[in-house]
Amino acid sequence: MNSSQLLGITTLAYLLSAILYIAIFVFRAKKLGLFATLITACAFLINTIGIGLRWHESYQMGIGYAPLSNMYESLVFFAWAITLFYLVLELRYKNRVLGAFSMPFAFLSMAYASFSPEFGKEIKPLIPALQSNWLIAHVITCFVGYAAFAVASGMGVMYLLKDRKTNGAPGTLLASLPELKVIDDIIHKTLVFGFLWLSAGIITGAVWANAAWGTYWSWDPKETWSLITWFVYAATLHARFTKGWGGRRIAWLAIIGFISVVFTYYGVNFLLSGLHSYGAR
Amino acid sequence: MKKTENMVWRFFASVKLALFSLLILATTSVIGTLIPQKNPPEFYIEAFGPRTAQFFRLLDVPDMYNSWWFISLLLLFSINLIVCTIDRLPNVWQMVVMNNLDTPPDRLEKMPNRHVFHARGDVESIAKIAKGILAKSGWKTQGENNPAGSLLFSQKKAWSRLGVYAVHLSILVIFAGAIIGSLLGFKAGVMLPEGGVTDTVYETGTGKPIPLGFTLQCEGFNVSFYADGTTPKEFRSTLKVIDSSAKELPPAKDIIVNDPLSYKGITFYQSSYEPMQGFNISIVNKATKVRQNFQVPFGEKIHWPGTGIDFGIINQQVRSRMGDVDKLKVWFSDGQGEPSIFWMDNNAKQTISSPAAAYEFQAHQVYATGLQVAKDPGVWTVYVGCILMLTGLYVAFFLSHRRVWVYIVREEATDRCRVLVCGVSSKNKIAFENEFSALVECFTHDSTFQNA
């Protein structure tokens, strides 16, 4: 058993998990609930072991490093973080319908990592710029934040769906979604959590850049886009805290914010050039 | 006049302006990620045409993050932060230090979380029991008796209301650090060949020479590769500071990427390297142990004076387009027998035997190390700002100012007291609701208190 097999199984398990949660939502198949949670927990465990084994394998190859150094590895970690975040959410809110709007992100991330021909999956040695302990701190903080933002955007979609028919009569599809007030609360809390981690991610990146290049900020496209994302969420939180925005507007902002995250994470690597080109390979 | 002043103040203190500056900063920042920055003017003419390039120059687009208008936006953002803080902080501070025992009873009756009990006994002894229950749940109480009854108050984390202002302040601290760095610091670079020294570095962008105030020597440079032969594993420069004014000099230090050398506030970062057209050769006569070092250019015949030895590098194989030599071909003769011609690895040793003697031949391609040089006295201010920001965000988002009151009043015409337990939280209302219910539960468990 090697790490790529385990991560392959993880992809399938996340697919199954996403399908189960969507089935719970669409067919109101509540009986599947426990099964869905178990599958997700197992998938998460396999994902964890897969990352750990890849780490171990890199040491066996004599080039040991934390598997967080390129697009493939970051997507795998992204899926891991989304799933962890979702499981905590499910535990806290005791509502499995949330999974239908969260787990597809984890699956898409793993699937893109596994099936995209664009980037290599093999364990490659680290170039000198990446040989730093800040790699671990920077990638983990960023992706925990990104995972929260992914889930927040899923909740935003859920809010907008539910809000189309506010008076969803009992027994209809949308009635099984949590109340608007509750979704709004989840979105808000998730955004706040993500914002703290995004800030930490930008800061760890700046400290690392200063240790490697002597400049903590150089307006590199990646840095700039992370700041743009930070501005978007900062504006969102201010609109909420001081202008009392909520509901549809915050739901939309959660979606727009995540588009900015995706561009920071993915778009910059492939569409713009800059210092931070490690992620593209 | 007063009215305009007030309007200007309100404008700079407004949340609308905060939202506007955040979104305008976000939008304008995009420009510099789409249009490459800090290229020479010809680049923009070539890529966008002369008219657009002219327009770009007018608006400083090629260096937009340092342009007058972007700096003005940052300034607007800072003024907004300062004014809004001055505007709001006094009220918030009031909330932190206020005497909550002054809260009028009718306000207590309207608290979002409230529960009424009845209790038999006199006000004082009931207050004592209530105090005990609150203390058990971690609420330290202050009390006050008034003619109508007794009021107990307790609060947790009143200072958490200041978290958001810590975040605002942290942004200003970071800006201050950035300004200190740009006024008192510099970013520069220098290429230093192995063995070379420099007392000057060259400012990034302008190329302006900057004297270091001491001399830096590169004693050696080495690049190593992973087994695949092309991925660089490590760039390592051995640097030594020579400073006649210093009593004690730091020992020579090996720097690698992510591990720089600092001296007198100036830091030297490993940034690049350049292979040069030449080799350091060392030859040892194994019998006599005589050693001689040479710096030789490629393709030239070199004579070791006083011996019959001639040698030269006659061919080389490069690893990359940069010109890293991987293998070199050596021609060697000590005048006895046939000359030796062989391929050897760069940085390796090779033993040569002739009828007369054996020699150890070592070759090392000469490199120049590329150093980035930075002086930034503002960096610690920036880091303090960063820590303040994360702490402030945590406090602002996850801690809340929670207050509870217990108001005990003797009910007229009965022998019992009415006990109002109420509370409010500055945020995380749902979590506080649970905390409050647990507290009420504690009261219920005490036989003194009966649900009203």
XYZ file of C-alpha atoms in Angstrom:
733
model
C 0.000 0.000 0.000
C 1.513 3.325 -0.948
C 0.320 6.876 -0.490
C -0.991 7.375 -4.023
C -3.218 4.272 -3.701
C -4.549 5.548 -0.403
C -5.198 8.978 -1.865
C -6.931 7.333 -4.839
C -9.231 5.502 -2.421
C -9.764 8.821 -0.625
C -11.051 10.391 -3.844
C -13.616 7.611 -4.303
C -14.620 7.736 -0.647
C -15.219 11.485 -0.848
C -17.295 10.929 -3.982
C -19.392 8.378 -2.101
C -19.673 10.710 0.875
C -20.801 13.625 -1.309
C -23.374 11.403 -3.067
C -24.724 10.127 0.252
C -25.144 13.607 1.691
C -26.809 14.844 -1.493
C -29.125 11.807 -1.329
C -29.957 12.647 2.261
C -30.893 16.131 1.107
C -32.684 15.339 -2.156
C -34.505 12.141 -1.173
C -34.779 13.035 2.486
C -33.139 9.670 3.102
C -32.419 10.277 6.755
C -31.656 6.603 7.284
C -28.442 7.066 5.340
C -27.256 9.639 7.867
C -25.067 7.549 10.100
C -23.647 5.681 7.109
C -22.717 8.979 5.416
C -20.956 10.205 8.529
C -19.087 6.919 8.915
C -17.966 6.948 5.272
C -16.801 10.550 5.637
C -14.920 9.822 8.833
C -13.254 6.798 7.174
C -12.388 8.846 4.095
C -10.888 11.476 6.332
C -8.847 8.853 8.132
C -7.565 7.412 4.845
C -6.773 10.928 3.644
C -4.813 11.544 6.842
C -2.898 8.293 6.550
C -2.271 9.034 2.864
C -0.694 12.396 3.698
C 1.302 10.835 6.543
C 2.497 7.988 4.330
C 3.534 10.407 1.578
C 5.513 12.294 4.194
C 7.136 9.061 5.305
C 7.856 8.011 1.718
C 9.632 11.310 1.061
C 11.935 10.520 3.977
C 12.568 7.044 2.621
C 13.599 8.656 -0.649
C 16.077 10.752 1.301
C 14.409 14.051 0.454
C 12.077 14.238 3.439
C 9.660 17.126 3.505
C 6.101 17.857 4.589
C 3.807 17.041 1.642
C 2.531 20.588 1.237
C 4.826 21.844 -1.472
C 2.985 21.845 -4.795
C -0.441 22.005 -6.430
C -1.152 18.288 -6.028
C -0.160 18.145 -2.386
C -1.990 21.352 -1.530
C -5.214 20.095 -3.169
C -4.987 16.906 -1.125
C -4.513 18.962 2.024
C -7.344 21.298 0.984
C -9.724 18.314 0.755
C -8.487 17.138 4.145
C -9.102 20.534 5.745
C -12.583 20.880 4.200
C -13.582 17.463 5.505
C -12.254 18.143 8.984
C -14.048 21.472 9.038
C -17.264 19.875 7.839
C -17.136 17.048 10.394
C -16.776 19.582 13.202
C -19.688 21.537 11.744
C -21.856 18.394 11.555
C -20.991 17.566 15.152
C -21.877 21.043 16.356
C -25.057 21.625 14.392
C -26.264 17.990 14.254
C -27.446 18.523 10.708
C -26.305 16.306 7.857
C -27.871 18.344 5.078
C -24.896 20.683 5.484
C -22.788 17.858 4.040
C -24.531 18.110 0.687
C -23.118 21.639 0.405
C -19.662 20.928 1.853
C -18.409 17.490 0.877
C -18.660 18.106 -2.893
C -15.844 20.660 -2.422
C -13.663 18.023 -0.762
C -14.407 15.573 -3.561
C -13.756 18.134 -6.310
C -10.450 19.074 -4.751
C -9.309 15.433 -4.501
C -10.635 14.611 -7.960
C -8.850 17.547 -9.509
C -5.655 16.510 -7.729
C -5.991 12.911 -8.905
C -7.194 13.278 -12.466
C -5.689 16.497 -13.751
C -2.810 15.826 -16.134
C -1.417 19.332 -15.568
C 0.708 18.655 -12.552
C 2.891 15.818 -11.358
C 1.903 13.600 -8.488
C 5.320 12.129 -7.858
C 7.305 13.106 -4.790
C 9.838 15.643 -5.971
C 12.685 17.104 -3.968
C 12.261 20.628 -2.629
C 14.086 23.504 -4.278
C 16.120 25.616 -1.844
C 13.518 28.413 -1.485
C 10.952 25.933 -0.099
C 13.316 24.339 2.417
C 11.958 26.077 5.473
C 9.792 25.265 8.456
C 7.638 28.212 7.469
C 6.371 26.043 4.606
C 4.311 23.985 7.058
C 2.992 26.989 9.023
C 2.186 28.972 5.900
C 0.406 26.231 3.959
C -1.580 24.939 6.934
C -2.830 28.383 8.005
C -3.786 29.339 4.435
C -5.613 26.125 3.663
C -7.514 25.915 6.934
C -8.766 29.405 6.033
C -9.536 28.396 2.442
C -11.434 25.327 3.684
C -13.616 27.484 5.923
C -14.289 29.845 3.015
C -15.210 26.916 0.758
C -17.730 25.675 3.305
C -19.028 29.236 3.831
C -19.707 29.573 0.107
C -21.541 26.218 0.156
C -23.648 27.514 3.013
C -24.198 30.697 0.968
C -25.599 28.607 -1.886
C -27.770 26.747 0.609
C -29.084 30.020 2.012
C -30.001 31.352 -1.440
C -31.737 28.067 -2.337
C -33.775 28.059 0.832
C -34.602 31.735 0.542
C -36.236 31.300 -2.872
C -39.245 29.779 -1.176
C -39.153 31.161 2.284
C -42.341 29.410 3.229
C -41.163 25.989 2.157
C -44.135 23.944 3.255
C -43.312 21.046 5.568
C -42.420 17.940 3.640
C -40.912 19.755 0.659
C -37.275 19.486 -0.288
C -36.188 22.858 1.059
C -37.947 22.357 4.363
C -35.229 19.916 5.383
C -32.647 22.694 5.199
C -31.891 24.458 8.467
C -33.750 27.650 9.177
C -32.461 30.754 7.418
C -31.433 32.211 10.777
C -29.294 29.161 11.503
C -27.656 29.122 8.045
C -26.905 32.807 8.396
C -25.271 32.125 11.740
C -23.164 29.281 10.300
C -22.023 31.487 7.401
C -21.058 34.260 9.742
C -19.137 32.045 12.165
C -17.381 30.250 9.322
C -16.324 33.521 7.697
C -14.969 34.828 10.980
C -12.991 31.627 11.511
C -11.661 31.696 7.956
C -10.693 35.346 8.219
C -8.522 34.719 11.268
C -6.708 31.869 9.488
C -6.355 33.799 6.235
C -4.771 36.659 8.188
C -2.408 34.185 9.840
C -1.657 32.683 6.408
C -0.733 36.059 4.930
C 1.385 36.899 7.974
C 3.288 33.590 7.993
C 3.875 34.083 4.255
C 5.261 37.568 4.891
C 7.560 36.376 7.672
C 8.809 33.555 5.463
C 9.379 35.899 2.509
C 11.423 38.124 4.785
C 13.533 35.195 5.943
C 14.166 34.026 2.392
C 14.393 37.238 0.375
C 14.648 40.123 2.823
C 11.256 41.572 1.883
C 8.110 40.761 3.768
C 5.939 42.282 1.073
C 6.745 42.731 -2.594
C 3.318 43.075 -4.276
C 3.856 39.792 -6.044
C 0.579 38.704 -7.747
C 0.019 35.903 -5.214
C 0.546 38.221 -2.271
C -1.602 40.901 -3.831
C -4.459 38.498 -4.534
C -4.354 37.145 -0.991
C -4.658 40.752 0.176
C -7.545 41.390 -2.244
C -9.299 38.360 -0.756
C -8.563 39.710 2.718
C -10.091 43.077 1.737
C -13.216 41.372 0.385
C -13.789 39.431 3.605
C -12.860 42.434 5.768
C -15.513 44.463 3.923
C -18.003 41.610 4.366
C -17.403 41.421 8.113
C -17.706 45.203 8.477
C -20.951 45.208 6.544
C -22.188 42.568 8.927
C -20.930 43.963 12.217
C -21.588 47.633 11.717
C -24.257 47.881 9.052
C -26.161 44.839 10.206
C -26.040 43.101 6.847
C -27.186 39.523 6.864
C -29.153 37.014 4.883
C -28.922 37.099 1.111
C -26.291 39.810 0.918
C -23.837 38.017 3.191
C -24.657 34.734 1.418
C -23.670 36.346 -1.891
C -20.538 37.870 -0.355
C -19.530 34.429 0.969
C -19.749 33.128 -2.610
C -17.920 36.122 -4.109
C -15.232 35.841 -1.437
C -14.654 32.200 -2.307
C -14.297 33.076 -6.003
C -11.522 35.422 -4.930
C -9.973 32.596 -2.887
C -10.066 30.266 -5.889
C -8.411 32.910 -8.026
C -5.736 33.512 -5.369
C -5.086 29.812 -5.029
C -5.501 28.594 -8.562
C -5.912 31.466 -11.020
C -2.751 33.294 -10.041
C -0.623 30.183 -10.529
C -1.786 29.596 -14.051
C -2.738 33.018 -15.376
C -0.193 35.347 -13.800
C 3.506 35.002 -13.249
C 5.444 35.835 -10.155
C 7.738 34.702 -7.401
C 5.199 32.307 -5.966
C 5.236 29.833 -8.832
C 5.815 26.664 -6.770
C 2.135 25.895 -6.577
C 1.801 25.571 -10.346
C 3.890 22.445 -10.608
C -18.515 76.106 10.430
C -19.233 73.735 13.251
C -21.634 71.948 10.998
C -19.143 71.450 8.146
C -16.501 70.307 10.608
C -18.969 67.853 11.955
C -19.841 66.663 8.444
C -16.166 66.176 7.544
C -15.629 64.296 10.788
C -18.677 62.105 10.204
C -17.468 61.388 6.670
C -14.051 60.188 7.844
C -15.542 58.246 10.744
C -18.141 56.469 8.636
C -18.370 52.755 7.994
C -19.386 53.627 4.438
C -15.949 55.102 3.889
C -14.377 51.977 5.433
C -16.324 49.742 3.042
C -15.478 52.060 0.156
C -11.737 52.082 0.906
C -11.589 48.306 1.423
C -13.373 47.634 -1.862
C -11.525 50.309 -3.852
C -8.188 48.986 -2.534
C -9.255 45.465 -3.511
C -10.319 46.538 -7.004
C -7.355 48.754 -7.823
C -4.893 46.174 -6.481
C -6.031 43.864 -9.273
C -4.492 46.175 -11.897
C -0.944 45.560 -10.749
C -1.427 41.799 -10.851
C -2.601 41.896 -14.472
C -0.098 44.439 -15.782
C 3.471 43.381 -15.000
C 5.142 45.833 -12.644
C 8.471 47.617 -12.671
C 9.507 46.753 -16.220
C 11.446 49.220 -18.383
C 9.321 51.694 -20.430
C 10.043 49.827 -23.696
C 8.266 46.754 -22.344
C 4.969 48.600 -22.014
C 5.278 50.217 -25.467
C 5.931 46.806 -26.971
C 3.152 45.028 -25.074
C 0.404 47.653 -25.100
C 1.278 50.155 -27.848
C 2.698 53.656 -27.437
C -0.615 55.382 -26.612
C -1.598 53.001 -23.858
C 1.967 53.019 -22.536
C 1.827 56.810 -22.376
C -1.453 56.601 -20.491
C 0.039 54.020 -18.104
C 3.003 56.273 -17.421
C 0.703 59.166 -16.664
C -1.010 57.088 -13.958
C 2.166 55.361 -12.722
C 0.657 52.001 -13.661
C 4.103 50.388 -14.159
C 4.780 50.953 -10.447
C 1.238 51.374 -9.207
C 1.735 50.207 -5.626
C 4.112 53.126 -5.082
C 2.074 55.608 -7.105
C 0.703 58.829 -5.602
C -2.877 57.682 -6.034
C -2.446 54.235 -4.467
C -0.532 55.718 -1.524
C -3.353 58.288 -1.223
C -5.888 55.460 -1.018
C -3.844 53.838 1.747
C -3.691 57.212 3.467
C -7.457 57.624 3.165
C -7.843 54.127 4.629
C -5.548 55.037 7.551
C -7.320 58.340 8.253
C -10.613 56.475 8.229
C -9.202 53.973 10.739
C -7.855 56.686 13.027
C -10.920 58.930 12.921
C -13.368 56.091 13.382
C -11.339 54.811 16.346
C -11.211 58.256 17.997
C -14.922 58.550 17.314
C -15.975 55.253 18.818
C -13.339 54.290 21.346
C -14.523 56.638 24.155
C -17.966 55.029 24.162
C -16.547 51.546 24.084
C -14.080 52.421 26.820
C -17.032 53.629 28.826
C -18.616 50.194 28.394
C -15.435 48.551 29.673
C -15.042 50.648 32.815
C -18.646 51.586 33.579
C -20.179 50.898 36.950
C -22.838 48.324 36.139
C -24.316 48.612 39.615
C -25.840 51.848 38.362
C -27.963 49.994 35.836
C -31.561 51.076 36.441
C -33.996 48.289 37.392
C -36.198 48.830 34.345
C -33.171 48.120 32.107
C -32.575 44.884 34.011
C -36.148 43.826 33.358
C -35.527 44.167 29.612
C -32.323 42.122 29.401
C -32.352 39.516 26.607
C -31.674 36.714 29.096
C -33.706 36.782 32.270
C -35.295 34.503 34.848
C -37.363 35.317 37.917
C -37.328 33.325 41.179
C -39.017 33.698 44.500
C -37.166 33.140 47.722
C -38.060 33.217 51.388
C -35.850 35.075 53.806
C -34.321 38.464 54.182
C -32.603 40.260 51.322
C -29.132 40.007 52.817
C -29.050 36.259 53.402
C -30.538 35.579 49.948
C -27.879 37.832 48.416
C -25.210 35.828 50.222
C -26.525 32.539 48.837
C -26.818 34.015 45.340
C -23.246 35.264 45.592
C -22.110 31.762 46.436
C -23.912 30.253 43.442
C -22.420 32.846 41.104
C -18.934 32.271 42.521
C -19.253 28.529 41.891
C -19.856 29.235 38.204
C -16.843 31.524 38.057
C -18.642 34.838 38.406
C -16.978 37.174 40.879
C -19.568 39.588 42.203
C -19.758 43.151 43.307
C -22.769 44.063 45.387
C -24.702 47.097 46.383
C -27.662 47.564 48.642
C -30.232 50.164 47.867
C -33.423 51.033 49.674
C -35.473 48.718 47.465
C -33.218 45.689 47.781
C -29.849 44.320 46.806
C -28.123 44.276 43.427
C -25.303 41.876 42.566
C -23.253 42.254 39.419
C -20.541 40.232 37.760
C -18.802 40.391 34.414
C -16.282 38.452 32.353
C -13.809 39.769 29.795
C -14.983 43.365 29.647
C -11.724 44.202 27.859
C -12.693 41.953 24.934
C -14.651 44.932 23.585
C -11.286 46.494 22.759
C -10.241 43.613 20.449
C -11.506 45.240 17.296
C -9.569 48.423 18.096
C -6.430 46.351 18.605
C -6.948 45.075 15.039
C -7.372 48.620 13.729
C -4.293 49.754 15.623
C -2.314 46.771 14.312
C -2.896 47.906 10.722
C -1.529 51.344 11.580
C 1.459 49.758 13.361
C 2.191 47.670 10.261
C 1.986 50.793 8.083
C 4.324 52.595 10.506
C 6.799 49.727 10.227
C 6.592 49.871 6.446
C 7.254 53.628 6.479
C 10.243 53.221 8.834
C 11.623 50.581 6.480
C 11.211 52.672 3.367
C 12.712 55.799 4.950
C 15.629 54.266 6.830
C 16.253 51.032 4.992
C 17.169 49.821 1.546
C 16.919 46.818 -0.740
C 19.968 46.069 -2.803
C 21.921 43.330 -4.469
C 25.453 42.366 -5.358
C 27.230 39.659 -7.383
C 30.358 38.516 -5.617
C 32.802 36.104 -7.261
C 34.436 33.471 -5.067
C 37.353 35.091 -3.299
C 36.031 38.544 -4.144
C 35.326 41.349 -1.691
C 32.962 44.312 -1.762
C 32.230 47.335 0.407
C 29.382 48.503 -1.818
C 26.030 47.070 -2.853
C 23.661 48.322 -5.537
C 20.127 49.466 -4.888
C 17.422 47.309 -6.465
C 15.778 49.070 -9.378
C 18.025 52.128 -9.533
C 21.451 50.497 -9.302
C 22.605 53.325 -7.044
C 25.743 52.297 -5.107
C 25.259 52.038 -1.330
C 28.364 51.866 0.891
C 28.135 49.094 3.501
C 30.513 50.631 6.031
C 32.420 47.342 6.131
C 33.751 44.814 3.696
C 32.148 41.535 2.788
C 34.130 38.659 1.359
C 32.824 35.575 -0.391
C 35.170 32.785 0.613
C 33.418 30.189 -1.448
C 30.228 29.159 -3.177
C 28.766 25.787 -3.850
C 25.676 24.557 -5.601
C 24.592 20.968 -5.093
C 22.005 19.038 -7.039
C 19.602 16.212 -6.262
C 20.154 12.791 -7.777
C 18.156 13.797 -10.864
C 21.078 16.087 -11.701
C 19.017 19.147 -12.571
C 17.018 20.143 -9.465
C 19.189 22.341 -7.277
C 19.373 21.111 -3.706
C 21.318 23.850 -2.038
C 23.076 27.119 -2.790
C 25.688 27.768 -0.146
C 27.968 30.791 0.155
C 30.634 31.204 2.788
C 30.647 34.867 3.741
C 33.079 36.740 5.939
C 32.796 40.245 7.318
C 35.939 42.369 7.396
C 35.441 45.448 9.544
C 38.418 47.434 10.833
C 36.227 49.414 13.242
C 34.924 46.356 15.070
C 36.623 44.896 18.136
C 35.372 41.438 17.459
C 34.377 40.074 14.109
C 31.783 37.405 13.566
C 33.215 34.145 12.280
C 32.686 33.321 8.625
C 29.155 32.038 8.087
C 27.689 29.719 5.497
C 24.459 31.155 4.208
C 21.810 29.247 2.300
C 18.391 30.281 1.059
C 16.218 30.824 4.169
C 19.280 31.293 6.391
C 20.919 34.697 5.848
C 23.838 36.548 7.461
C 23.189 39.739 9.429
C 25.784 42.301 10.417
C 25.170 45.821 11.735
C 21.518 45.762 10.708
C 22.280 44.706 7.138
C 21.229 41.233 6.078
C 22.668 39.226 3.193
C 20.383 36.669 1.552
C 21.425 33.925 -0.821
C 19.501 34.712 -3.946
C 21.229 33.499 -7.106
C 24.551 32.471 -8.551
C 26.459 32.626 -11.776
C 28.975 30.094 -13.022
C 32.052 31.834 -14.340
C 34.400 30.895 -17.131
C 37.242 29.546 -15.066
C 38.379 26.957 -12.571
C 40.195 26.768 -9.291
C 42.662 23.932 -9.675
C 44.731 22.416 -6.928
C 47.471 19.903 -7.631
C 49.316 17.890 -4.988
C 52.417 15.899 -5.673
C 51.620 12.789 -3.638
C 55.274 11.914 -3.000
C 56.549 15.324 -1.933
C 53.200 16.617 -0.592
C 53.821 19.880 -2.398
C 50.561 21.637 -3.206
C 49.863 24.427 -5.647
C 46.623 26.297 -6.386
C 45.792 27.856 -9.751
C 43.012 29.984 -11.164
C 42.779 28.960 -14.765
C 40.574 30.043 -17.629
C 38.981 27.447 -19.868
C 41.061 26.196 -22.796
C 44.460 27.573 -21.834
C 47.657 25.721 -21.230
C 49.068 26.417 -17.775
C 52.591 25.774 -16.542
C 53.499 25.004 -12.923
C 56.695 27.045 -12.575
C 59.739 25.105 -11.373
C 58.298 21.767 -12.433
C 57.781 20.081 -15.743
C 54.026 20.107 -15.277
C 51.653 21.552 -17.874
C 47.914 21.170 -17.850
C 44.690 22.661 -19.129
C 40.918 22.233 -19.274
C 40.239 21.242 -22.847
C 36.541 20.451 -22.777
C 33.554 20.769 -20.494
C 30.033 19.471 -20.233
C 27.430 21.826 -18.800
C 24.457 20.835 -16.733
C 22.155 23.745 -17.515
C 21.824 26.739 -19.749
C 23.319 28.803 -16.958
C 26.663 27.167 -17.692
C 27.147 24.995 -14.603
C 29.960 22.649 -15.468
C 29.093 19.064 -14.641
C 32.160 17.342 -16.087
C 35.413 18.665 -17.404
C 38.114 17.176 -19.613
C 41.662 17.647 -18.428
C 44.913 17.433 -20.308
C 47.881 16.845 -17.976
C 51.571 16.174 -18.507
C 54.630 16.241 -16.255
C 56.956 15.738 -19.188
C 57.398 12.013 -18.423
C 55.623 9.523 -20.604
C 52.329 10.088 -22.348
C 50.151 13.013 -21.207
C 46.983 12.029 -19.311
C 43.662 13.048 -20.820
C 40.554 12.324 -18.791
C 37.019 13.438 -17.875
C 36.314 14.244 -14.273
C 33.391 15.597 -12.249
C 33.410 19.188 -11.166
C 34.410 19.461 -7.481
C 35.926 15.960 -7.547
C 39.466 14.690 -7.005
C 41.330 12.630 -9.527
C 44.596 10.775 -9.090
C 47.015 10.963 -12.004
C 49.942 8.584 -12.289
C 52.923 9.135 -14.508
C 56.179 7.140 -14.657
C 57.762 9.805 -12.438
C 55.151 10.506 -9.765
C 51.511 10.442 -8.684
C 49.428 13.580 -8.380
C 46.088 14.479 -6.917
C 44.187 16.804 -9.198
C 41.194 18.756 -7.951
C 39.017 21.086 -10.036
C 36.275 23.471 -8.969
C 34.434 25.778 -11.302
C 34.537 29.390 -10.120
C 31.157 30.871 -9.249
C 29.868 34.255 -8.346
C 27.226 34.288 -5.637
C 24.205 36.565 -6.060
C 23.267 38.191 -2.779
C 20.195 40.162 -1.933
C 21.004 42.786 0.642
C 18.399 44.378 2.845
C 18.355 46.848 5.661
C 14.934 47.211 7.198
C 14.767 48.695 10.686
C 10.958 48.646 10.420
C 10.576 44.894 10.211
C 10.156 44.325 13.965
C 7.507 47.014 14.104
C 5.687 45.181 11.328
C 5.954 41.897 13.241
C 4.624 43.499 16.422
C 1.712 44.761 14.307
C 1.130 41.241 12.954
C 1.041 39.680 16.425
C -1.273 42.442 17.606
C -3.530 41.797 14.616
C -3.861 38.056 15.265
C -4.395 38.579 18.988
C -6.912 41.331 18.281
C -8.804 39.217 15.745
C -8.998 36.335 18.199
C -10.287 38.582 20.977
C -12.679 40.434 18.682
C -14.153 37.267 17.188
C -14.073 34.671 19.918
C -14.221 36.419 23.270
C -17.229 38.310 24.478
C -18.066 40.673 27.267
C -20.621 38.852 29.388
C -22.509 40.452 32.253
C -24.974 39.071 34.787
C -26.972 40.795 37.440
C -28.997 39.419 40.336
C -31.535 41.848 41.700
C -33.215 40.928 44.977
C -36.202 42.948 46.127
C -38.560 42.343 49.056
C -42.030 41.836 47.718
C -44.612 43.938 49.406
C -47.397 42.237 51.312
C -45.585 38.878 51.314
C -42.778 37.383 53.304
C -40.695 36.529 50.259
C -38.306 38.241 47.876
C -38.392 38.512 44.122
C -35.041 37.503 42.595
C -34.313 38.591 39.045
C -31.347 36.875 37.363
C -30.486 38.498 34.063
C -27.566 38.800 31.682
C -26.303 39.999 28.361
C -23.354 39.242 26.116
C -21.648 41.523 23.602
C -21.566 38.709 21.031
C -21.918 34.943 20.551
C -25.448 35.260 21.893
C -26.314 31.593 21.431
C -23.316 30.424 23.441
C -24.232 32.892 26.161
C -27.825 31.695 26.188
C -26.492 28.249 27.072
C -24.154 29.604 29.713
C -27.004 31.617 31.193
C -29.378 28.637 31.268
C -26.712 26.637 33.100
C -26.453 29.411 35.656
C -30.215 29.534 36.087
C -30.108 25.762 36.510
C -27.696 26.221 39.440
C -30.167 28.574 41.076
C -32.990 26.082 40.529
C -30.991 23.377 42.288
C -30.760 25.514 45.402
C -33.842 25.079 47.532
C -33.863 28.768 48.447
C -35.057 29.662 44.989
C -38.441 28.727 43.596
C -39.438 29.361 40.030
C -41.824 32.254 39.900
